Each structure stands twice: as C-alpha cells, then as structure tokens.
C-alpha positions as semicolon CSV with decimal commas, in nm:
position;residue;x (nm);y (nm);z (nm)
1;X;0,000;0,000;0,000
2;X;0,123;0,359;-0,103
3;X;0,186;0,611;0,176
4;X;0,079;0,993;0,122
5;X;0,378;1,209;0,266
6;X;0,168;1,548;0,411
7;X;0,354;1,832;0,474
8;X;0,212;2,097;0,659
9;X;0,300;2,417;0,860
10;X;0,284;2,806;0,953
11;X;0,228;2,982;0,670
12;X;0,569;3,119;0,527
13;X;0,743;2,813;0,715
14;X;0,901;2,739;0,318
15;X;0,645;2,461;0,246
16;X;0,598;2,550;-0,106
17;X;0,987;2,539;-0,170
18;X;1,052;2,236;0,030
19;X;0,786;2,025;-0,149
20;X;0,904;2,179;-0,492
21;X;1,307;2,080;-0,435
22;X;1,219;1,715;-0,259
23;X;1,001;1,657;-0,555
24;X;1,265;1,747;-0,781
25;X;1,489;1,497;-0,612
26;X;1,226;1,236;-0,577
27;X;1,040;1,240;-0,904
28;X;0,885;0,896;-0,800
29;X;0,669;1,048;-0,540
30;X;0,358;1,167;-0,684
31;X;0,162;1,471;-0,636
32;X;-0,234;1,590;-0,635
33;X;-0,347;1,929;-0,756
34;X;-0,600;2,077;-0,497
35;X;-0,904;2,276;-0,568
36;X;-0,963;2,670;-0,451
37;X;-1,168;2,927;-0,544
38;X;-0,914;3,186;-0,444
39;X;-0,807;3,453;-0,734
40;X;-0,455;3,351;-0,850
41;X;-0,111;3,471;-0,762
42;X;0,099;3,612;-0,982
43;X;0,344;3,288;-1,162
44;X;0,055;3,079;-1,076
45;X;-0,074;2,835;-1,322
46;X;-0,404;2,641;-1,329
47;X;-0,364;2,283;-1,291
48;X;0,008;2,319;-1,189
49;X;-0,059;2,468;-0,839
50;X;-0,402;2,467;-0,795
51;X;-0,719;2,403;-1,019
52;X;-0,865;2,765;-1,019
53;X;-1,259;2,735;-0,994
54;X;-1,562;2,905;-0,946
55;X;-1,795;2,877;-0,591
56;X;-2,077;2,767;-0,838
57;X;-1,754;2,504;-0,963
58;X;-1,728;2,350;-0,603
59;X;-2,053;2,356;-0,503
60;X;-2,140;2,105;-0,784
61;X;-1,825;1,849;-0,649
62;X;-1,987;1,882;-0,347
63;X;-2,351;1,751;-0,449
64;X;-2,203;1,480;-0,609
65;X;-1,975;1,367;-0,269
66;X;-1,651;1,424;-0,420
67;X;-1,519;1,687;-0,174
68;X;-1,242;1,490;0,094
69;X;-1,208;1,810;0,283
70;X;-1,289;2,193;0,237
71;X;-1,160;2,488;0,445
72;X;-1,307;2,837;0,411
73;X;-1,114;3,079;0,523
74;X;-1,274;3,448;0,547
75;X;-0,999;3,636;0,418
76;X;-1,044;4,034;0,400
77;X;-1,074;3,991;0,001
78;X;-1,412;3,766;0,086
79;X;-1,439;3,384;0,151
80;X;-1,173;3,162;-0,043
81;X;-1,223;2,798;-0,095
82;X;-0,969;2,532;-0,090
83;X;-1,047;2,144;-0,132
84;X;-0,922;1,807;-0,179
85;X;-1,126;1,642;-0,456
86;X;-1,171;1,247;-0,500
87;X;-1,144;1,309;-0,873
88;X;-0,912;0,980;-0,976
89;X;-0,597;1,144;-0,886
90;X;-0,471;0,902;-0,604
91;X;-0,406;0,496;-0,645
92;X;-0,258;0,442;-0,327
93;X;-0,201;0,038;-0,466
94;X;0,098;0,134;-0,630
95;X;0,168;0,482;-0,579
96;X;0,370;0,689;-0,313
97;X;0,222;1,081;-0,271
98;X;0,399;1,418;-0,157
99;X;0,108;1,651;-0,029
100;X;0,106;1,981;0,113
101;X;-0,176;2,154;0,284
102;X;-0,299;2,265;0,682
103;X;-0,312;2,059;0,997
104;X;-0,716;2,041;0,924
105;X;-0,702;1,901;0,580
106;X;-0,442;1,646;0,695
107;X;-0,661;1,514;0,967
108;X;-0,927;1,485;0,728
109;X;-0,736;1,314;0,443
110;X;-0,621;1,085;0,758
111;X;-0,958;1,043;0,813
112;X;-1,094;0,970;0,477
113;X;-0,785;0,693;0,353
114;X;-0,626;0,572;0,684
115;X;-0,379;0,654;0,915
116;X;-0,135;0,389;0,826
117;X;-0,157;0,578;0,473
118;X;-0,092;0,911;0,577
119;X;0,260;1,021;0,715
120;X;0,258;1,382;0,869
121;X;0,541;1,618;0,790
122;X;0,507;1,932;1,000
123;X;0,783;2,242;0,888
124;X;0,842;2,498;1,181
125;X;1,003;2,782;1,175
126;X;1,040;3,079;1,455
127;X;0,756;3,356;1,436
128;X;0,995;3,623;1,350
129;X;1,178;3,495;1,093
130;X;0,828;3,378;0,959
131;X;0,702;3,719;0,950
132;X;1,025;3,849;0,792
133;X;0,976;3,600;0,487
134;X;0,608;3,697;0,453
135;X;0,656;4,036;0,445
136;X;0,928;4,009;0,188
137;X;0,682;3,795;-0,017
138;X;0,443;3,997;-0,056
139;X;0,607;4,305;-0,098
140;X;0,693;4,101;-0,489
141;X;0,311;4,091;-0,546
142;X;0,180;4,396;-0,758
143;X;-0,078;4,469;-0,488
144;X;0,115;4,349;-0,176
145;X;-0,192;4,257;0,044
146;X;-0,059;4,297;0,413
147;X;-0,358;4,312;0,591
148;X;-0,463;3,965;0,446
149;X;-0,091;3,852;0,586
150;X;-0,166;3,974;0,938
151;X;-0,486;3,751;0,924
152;X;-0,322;3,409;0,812
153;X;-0,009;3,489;1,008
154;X;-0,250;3,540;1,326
155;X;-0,486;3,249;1,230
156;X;-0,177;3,026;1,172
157;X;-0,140;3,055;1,579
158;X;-0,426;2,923;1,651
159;X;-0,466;2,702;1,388
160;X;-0,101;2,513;1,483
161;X;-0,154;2,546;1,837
162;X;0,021;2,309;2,040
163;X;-0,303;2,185;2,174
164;X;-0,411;2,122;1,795
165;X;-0,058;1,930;1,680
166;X;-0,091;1,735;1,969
167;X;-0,449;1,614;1,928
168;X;-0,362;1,529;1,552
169;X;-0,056;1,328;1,698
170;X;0,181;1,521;1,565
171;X;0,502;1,440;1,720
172;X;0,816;1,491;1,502
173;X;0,916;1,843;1,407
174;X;1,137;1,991;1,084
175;X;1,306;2,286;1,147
176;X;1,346;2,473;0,840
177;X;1,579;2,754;0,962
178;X;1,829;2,567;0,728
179;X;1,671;2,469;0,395
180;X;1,920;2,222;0,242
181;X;1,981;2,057;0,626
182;X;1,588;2,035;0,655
183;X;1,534;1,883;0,314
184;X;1,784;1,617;0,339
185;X;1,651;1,538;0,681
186;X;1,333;1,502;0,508
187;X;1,405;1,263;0,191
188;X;1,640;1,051;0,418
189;X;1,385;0,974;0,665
190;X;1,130;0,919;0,353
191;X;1,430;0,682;0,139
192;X;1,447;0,500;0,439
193;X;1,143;0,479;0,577
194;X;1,174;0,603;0,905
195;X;0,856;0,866;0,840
C-alpha cells in the first residue's frame, strides 16, 4: 500500500519550496493538484498549483460527494475555498504521494484513507523569521496585500496550536531555519522509511 507524505505548517514556514526541491529529487513520489476558489497569484498556473474554480464550480463536487475536505477561510478579500477532490488522482495500490496543505485538511485526508496511509510532515520555523519571509513575499506581489498577511499569520497561531498538533498526533518536528539541512533530513527519513 502507497503512503501519502503530508507536509504541513505556519504559513511562510518554506512549504511551497521544500515540497518543490524534494520533488525534484524524488520524481517517483507523486503529487495531487487541490481545488480553490481563491483569485490567483501572480506565476501561478491552473492545474500546476491549484485548479482555479468558481464557488458555483465547487458547489457542484460537493452535491455529487466528491469533496475529501474543504476549508473556508474568510480572508479580508471575501471567503476563499480550498479542497481536496476524490477526482481519480490518487491509487494508493501502487503509488507513493507528496502533499502539502494545513493541519485540518491532513486530519481529514487521515480520516478519509487511513492513518497507516498518511505520514505527517510538520515544517516549523520561529515567528519572527516567519514574518520576515512573509513580508518580503508579498512586498513582490503587484498589490502586496498585508492586511490579508496579518490575518493568516495570526490564524496560523491558533490554527497550529500546540493543543491542535498534539491532538492530531503530531510528534516529530522539521526545522526549516536551514533549507538544504531540513530537506535532506526530510528525503532521508522518507528513502528509508523512518517517516
């Protein structure tokens, strides 16, 4: 049976470029494109980060069952959608998976194919230097929109409590205050199964 790799974390912890460089050195691992209703960033491509569709869109996956997990988060640009969609993208019978996504979505993927199938990956990094690298993000964006990174850097608190990592039995920890150290820390433990 396959295993889906989750990795998860504060937003700004380096997810995104983690998952991008250990899937460039593990091209066997497969991937799954969520679903969100959120306007795109700039470099962002549909089908290649997200699928980019309409509320009307993912209402209609979720009359027909398909939706594994939704979050809504009320951002100060209105409510954005994201969601894992059982649209034929997983075989877990032969296939291994590298996921990214929040604590929530992994408990529910756990929920919906099986802890033995789902391996958590949670990226920390200190608050500061978080803030420093979202702040320096969005300042690239043509609109930089920093009261929407107050919210998620705020929400992020809560959300990753250590209450909250606890109750999803999240134990081991990445730091990612060194990104080559915390990547080959990463595929090593993956290569040898130790996740």
């Amino acid at each position: 049976m396959g295993k889906i790799y989750y990795m998860m974390g504060k937003s700004s912890s380096g997810k995104d470029t983690l998952y991008k460089e250990i899937l460039n050195r593990m091209p066997e691992l497969q991937t799954l494109t969520l679903y969100t209703t959120r306007p795109r960033r700039e470099g962002e491509r549909d089908g290649v980060e997200y699928y980019f569709i309409s509320d009307e869109a993912m209402e209609a996956y979720g009359n027909k069952g398909k939706i594994i997990e939704l979050r809504t988060y009320h951002t100060v640009y209105g409510d954005w959608k994201y969601a894992t969609i059982d649209d034929g993208q997983i075989h877990l019978d032969h296939e291994d998976y590298l996921m990214i996504g929040t604590l929530e979505s992994y408990r529910k993927m756990r929920d919906y194919y099986g802890a033995e199938c789902l391996i958590p990956i949670y990226i920390e990094v200190e608050d500061g230097e978080r803030l420093m690298r979202a702040i320096q993000r969005e300042r690239q964006q043509e609109t930089p929109g920093y009261e929407e990174l107050c919210r998620r850097f705020l929400a992020d608190q809560q959300d990753f409590s250590e209450n909250h990592l606890r109750e999803a039995g999240i134990t081991k920890r990445y730091n990612n205050d060194d990104k080559m150290r915390c990547i080959e820390e990463i595929i090593g433990e993956i290569r040898h199964g130790k996740l």
